Amino acid sequence: MSIKIDQSKILPQLKIWAEGRRRTYEDNSVDLGRETLDVAQEWFDLEPWKTGKVEHFDTKRECRIELKRFIMSRIDLKDMSKSYFVPSFVWTWVAQQVITWVVKMLIDYYWEDIPT
C-alpha cells in the first residue's frame, strides 16, 4: 500500500513559511507547493524504494535527493499557463527553495513509512 500524502499537514506550514520569507511570492509559493505535493504523491505511489537501488533510499538525505529529482523533472517553472508562474529569474530561485522545503517536510513526515 502506497503512502498517501495528507496535504492538510504540509500546506498550512508552507503558508506560514512563505509568508515569513517570501511575501512577494506567497500565493505563487503556495500554488507551487500544491503542485509539488501532487507530483510527490506520484513518487510515493511508484514506491521507488521497492524497485530502485536500495542504496538510494538508505537515509533521509538520499530520499530527499531522489524525490527532488523526480519533482524537478516533472515541474516546469517556466510554464506560463501555471498559476505559480512568475516571469522573473528570482522566482526560479524562490521556487527551488519552496520545492526543497516541501521535500524535506514530506520525508520527515513519512520517513517511518518508507521501508528501507
Short mmCIF file of N, CA, C and O in Angstrom, two decimals, residues 1-65:
data_model
loop_
_atom_site.label_atom_id
_atom_site.label_comp_id
_atom_site.label_asym_id
_atom_site.label_seq_id
_atom_site.Cartn_x
_atom_site.Cartn_y
_atom_site.Cartn_z
N MET A 1 0.84 -1.18 0.00
CA MET A 1 0.00 0.00 0.00
C MET A 1 0.88 1.24 0.00
O MET A 1 1.81 1.35 0.80
N SER A 2 0.63 2.15 -0.91
CA SER A 2 1.48 3.34 -1.00
C SER A 2 1.11 4.36 0.08
O SER A 2 0.02 4.33 0.64
N ILE A 3 2.03 5.25 0.31
CA ILE A 3 1.84 6.31 1.29
C ILE A 3 0.95 7.39 0.67
O ILE A 3 1.16 7.79 -0.47
N LYS A 4 -0.04 7.83 1.42
CA LYS A 4 -0.93 8.90 0.96
C LYS A 4 -0.55 10.19 1.69
O LYS A 4 -0.56 10.24 2.91
N ILE A 5 -0.21 11.20 0.92
CA ILE A 5 0.19 12.48 1.49
C ILE A 5 -1.04 13.20 2.04
O ILE A 5 -2.04 13.35 1.34
N ASP A 6 -0.95 13.64 3.27
CA ASP A 6 -2.00 14.44 3.89
C ASP A 6 -1.61 15.91 3.70
O ASP A 6 -0.81 16.44 4.46
N GLN A 7 -2.17 16.53 2.67
CA GLN A 7 -1.79 17.91 2.35
C GLN A 7 -2.15 18.88 3.48
O GLN A 7 -1.55 19.93 3.60
N SER A 8 -3.11 18.51 4.31
CA SER A 8 -3.51 19.40 5.41
C SER A 8 -2.41 19.51 6.47
O SER A 8 -2.44 20.41 7.31
N LYS A 9 -1.42 18.63 6.45
CA LYS A 9 -0.28 18.73 7.36
C LYS A 9 0.78 19.68 6.82
O LYS A 9 1.47 20.33 7.58
N ILE A 10 0.92 19.73 5.51
CA ILE A 10 2.00 20.48 4.88
C ILE A 10 1.60 21.90 4.49
O ILE A 10 2.33 22.85 4.75
N LEU A 11 0.44 22.06 3.86
CA LEU A 11 0.06 23.37 3.31
C LEU A 11 -0.03 24.49 4.35
O LEU A 11 0.46 25.59 4.08
N PRO A 12 -0.62 24.27 5.53
CA PRO A 12 -0.64 25.37 6.50
C PRO A 12 0.77 25.82 6.91
O PRO A 12 1.03 27.02 7.06
N GLN A 13 1.66 24.86 7.06
CA GLN A 13 3.04 25.21 7.41
C GLN A 13 3.73 25.92 6.26
O GLN A 13 4.54 26.83 6.48
N LEU A 14 3.42 25.51 5.02
CA LEU A 14 4.00 26.18 3.86
C LEU A 14 3.53 27.63 3.79
O LEU A 14 4.32 28.52 3.49
N LYS A 15 2.27 27.86 4.08
CA LYS A 15 1.75 29.23 4.06
C LYS A 15 2.49 30.10 5.07
O LYS A 15 2.87 31.23 4.76
N ILE A 16 2.71 29.57 6.25
CA ILE A 16 3.45 30.32 7.29
C ILE A 16 4.88 30.56 6.84
O ILE A 16 5.41 31.66 6.96
N TRP A 17 5.52 29.52 6.30
CA TRP A 17 6.90 29.64 5.83
C TRP A 17 7.01 30.67 4.72
O TRP A 17 7.89 31.52 4.73
N ALA A 18 6.11 30.61 3.75
CA ALA A 18 6.14 31.52 2.61
C ALA A 18 5.85 32.95 3.04
O ALA A 18 6.47 33.90 2.56
N GLU A 19 4.92 33.11 3.96
CA GLU A 19 4.56 34.44 4.44
C GLU A 19 5.74 35.10 5.14
O GLU A 19 6.00 36.28 4.97
N GLY A 20 6.47 34.33 5.91
CA GLY A 20 7.58 34.89 6.67
C GLY A 20 8.81 35.18 5.84
O GLY A 20 9.62 36.03 6.21
N ARG A 21 8.99 34.48 4.73
CA ARG A 21 10.23 34.61 3.97
C ARG A 21 10.06 35.21 2.59
O ARG A 21 10.92 35.92 2.11
N ARG A 22 9.01 34.90 1.94
CA ARG A 22 8.85 35.26 0.53
C ARG A 22 7.50 35.95 0.30
O ARG A 22 6.73 35.56 -0.56
N ARG A 23 7.23 36.98 1.06
CA ARG A 23 5.92 37.63 1.00
C ARG A 23 5.53 38.03 -0.43
O ARG A 23 4.38 37.88 -0.83
N THR A 24 6.48 38.47 -1.21
CA THR A 24 6.18 38.89 -2.58
C THR A 24 5.61 37.74 -3.41
O THR A 24 4.74 37.94 -4.24
N TYR A 25 6.11 36.54 -3.15
CA TYR A 25 5.70 35.38 -3.94
C TYR A 25 4.87 34.39 -3.12
O TYR A 25 4.81 33.22 -3.44
N GLU A 26 4.21 34.87 -2.09
CA GLU A 26 3.49 33.97 -1.17
C GLU A 26 2.44 33.12 -1.89
O GLU A 26 2.43 31.90 -1.75
N ASP A 27 1.55 33.74 -2.65
CA ASP A 27 0.50 32.98 -3.33
C ASP A 27 1.08 32.01 -4.35
O ASP A 27 0.64 30.86 -4.46
N ASN A 28 2.08 32.47 -5.08
CA ASN A 28 2.72 31.60 -6.07
C ASN A 28 3.40 30.43 -5.39
O ASN A 28 3.38 29.30 -5.90
N SER A 29 4.00 30.67 -4.24
CA SER A 29 4.69 29.61 -3.50
C SER A 29 3.70 28.55 -3.03
O SER A 29 3.99 27.35 -3.10
N VAL A 30 2.56 28.97 -2.56
CA VAL A 30 1.54 28.02 -2.10
C VAL A 30 1.00 27.22 -3.29
O VAL A 30 0.83 26.00 -3.19
N ASP A 31 0.76 27.89 -4.41
CA ASP A 31 0.31 27.16 -5.60
C ASP A 31 1.35 26.15 -6.06
O ASP A 31 1.02 25.01 -6.40
N LEU A 32 2.61 26.55 -6.04
CA LEU A 32 3.69 25.63 -6.41
C LEU A 32 3.78 24.49 -5.39
O LEU A 32 4.02 23.34 -5.75
N GLY A 33 3.55 24.80 -4.12
CA GLY A 33 3.56 23.77 -3.09
C GLY A 33 2.50 22.71 -3.35
O GLY A 33 2.76 21.51 -3.20
N ARG A 34 1.31 23.13 -3.75
CA ARG A 34 0.24 22.18 -4.08
C ARG A 34 0.65 21.29 -5.26
O ARG A 34 0.46 20.08 -5.23
N GLU A 35 1.21 21.91 -6.28
CA GLU A 35 1.67 21.15 -7.45
C GLU A 35 2.78 20.17 -7.04
O GLU A 35 2.80 19.02 -7.47
N THR A 36 3.67 20.63 -6.19
CA THR A 36 4.76 19.78 -5.70
C THR A 36 4.21 18.59 -4.94
O THR A 36 4.68 17.46 -5.11
N LEU A 37 3.21 18.80 -4.10
CA LEU A 37 2.61 17.70 -3.35
C LEU A 37 1.93 16.70 -4.28
O LEU A 37 2.01 15.48 -4.05
N ASP A 38 1.30 17.19 -5.34
CA ASP A 38 0.66 16.29 -6.31
C ASP A 38 1.71 15.41 -7.01
O ASP A 38 1.52 14.20 -7.17
N VAL A 39 2.80 16.02 -7.42
CA VAL A 39 3.86 15.26 -8.09
C VAL A 39 4.53 14.32 -7.09
O VAL A 39 4.85 13.17 -7.43
N ALA A 40 4.71 14.77 -5.87
CA ALA A 40 5.31 13.91 -4.84
C ALA A 40 4.43 12.69 -4.58
O ALA A 40 4.94 11.59 -4.35
N GLN A 41 3.11 12.86 -4.66
CA GLN A 41 2.22 11.72 -4.47
C GLN A 41 2.45 10.67 -5.56
O GLN A 41 2.41 9.48 -5.28
N GLU A 42 2.73 11.13 -6.79
CA GLU A 42 3.07 10.19 -7.86
C GLU A 42 4.29 9.36 -7.47
O GLU A 42 4.32 8.16 -7.70
N TRP A 43 5.30 10.02 -6.90
CA TRP A 43 6.53 9.34 -6.49
C TRP A 43 6.24 8.31 -5.40
O TRP A 43 6.69 7.18 -5.46
N PHE A 44 5.45 8.72 -4.41
CA PHE A 44 5.10 7.79 -3.34
C PHE A 44 4.28 6.61 -3.89
O PHE A 44 4.43 5.49 -3.42
N ASP A 45 3.42 6.86 -4.87
CA ASP A 45 2.63 5.78 -5.48
C ASP A 45 3.52 4.79 -6.23
O ASP A 45 3.23 3.59 -6.27
N LEU A 46 4.60 5.28 -6.82
CA LEU A 46 5.54 4.40 -7.54
C LEU A 46 6.37 3.53 -6.60
O LEU A 46 6.90 2.50 -7.01
N GLU A 47 6.50 3.96 -5.34
CA GLU A 47 7.29 3.26 -4.32
C GLU A 47 8.67 2.87 -4.86
O GLU A 47 9.03 1.69 -4.90
N PRO A 48 9.48 3.85 -5.25
CA PRO A 48 10.76 3.54 -5.86
C PRO A 48 11.74 2.83 -4.93
O PRO A 48 12.67 2.19 -5.41
N TRP A 49 11.53 2.92 -3.64
CA TRP A 49 12.41 2.23 -2.69
C TRP A 49 12.25 0.72 -2.79
O TRP A 49 13.10 -0.02 -2.35
N LYS A 50 11.15 0.26 -3.41
CA LYS A 50 10.95 -1.18 -3.61
C LYS A 50 11.60 -1.67 -4.90
O LYS A 50 12.06 -2.81 -4.96
N THR A 51 11.58 -0.83 -5.93
CA THR A 51 12.06 -1.26 -7.23
C THR A 51 13.42 -0.67 -7.61
O THR A 51 14.08 -1.18 -8.49
N GLY A 52 13.82 0.41 -6.94
CA GLY A 52 15.08 1.07 -7.27
C GLY A 52 16.25 0.50 -6.49
O GLY A 52 16.13 -0.53 -5.82
N LYS A 53 17.36 1.17 -6.60
CA LYS A 53 18.56 0.76 -5.87
C LYS A 53 18.37 1.09 -4.39
O LYS A 53 18.11 2.24 -4.03
N VAL A 54 18.52 0.10 -3.55
CA VAL A 54 18.31 0.27 -2.11
C VAL A 54 19.19 1.37 -1.54
O VAL A 54 18.76 2.14 -0.68
N GLU A 55 20.42 1.47 -2.04
CA GLU A 55 21.35 2.47 -1.50
C GLU A 55 20.91 3.90 -1.79
O GLU A 55 21.41 4.83 -1.16
N HIS A 56 19.94 4.12 -2.68
CA HIS A 56 19.42 5.46 -2.93
C HIS A 56 18.36 5.88 -1.92
O HIS A 56 17.89 7.01 -1.97
N PHE A 57 17.99 4.98 -1.04
CA PHE A 57 16.90 5.25 -0.10
C PHE A 57 17.27 4.88 1.33
O PHE A 57 16.39 4.73 2.17
N ASP A 58 18.56 4.72 1.62
CA ASP A 58 19.02 4.33 2.95
C ASP A 58 18.84 5.41 4.00
O ASP A 58 18.62 5.12 5.16
N THR A 59 18.97 6.66 3.59
CA THR A 59 18.91 7.76 4.55
C THR A 59 17.87 8.79 4.10
O THR A 59 17.46 8.81 2.93
N LYS A 60 17.49 9.66 5.03
CA LYS A 60 16.55 10.73 4.69
C LYS A 60 17.14 11.61 3.59
O LYS A 60 16.43 12.02 2.67
N ARG A 61 18.43 11.90 3.70
CA ARG A 61 19.08 12.76 2.71
C ARG A 61 18.97 12.16 1.31
O ARG A 61 18.64 12.85 0.35
N GLU A 62 19.26 10.88 1.18
CA GLU A 62 19.17 10.22 -0.12
C GLU A 62 17.75 10.22 -0.66
O GLU A 62 17.52 10.43 -1.85
N CYS A 63 16.77 10.01 0.22
CA CYS A 63 15.36 10.05 -0.22
C CYS A 63 14.98 11.45 -0.67
O CYS A 63 14.27 11.61 -1.67
N ARG A 64 15.44 12.47 0.06
CA ARG A 64 15.14 13.84 -0.34
C ARG A 64 15.72 14.13 -1.73
O ARG A 64 15.05 14.75 -2.57
N ILE A 65 16.95 13.68 -1.96
CA ILE A 65 17.58 13.90 -3.27
C ILE A 65 16.77 13.23 -4.37
O ILE A 65 16.48 13.84 -5.41
#
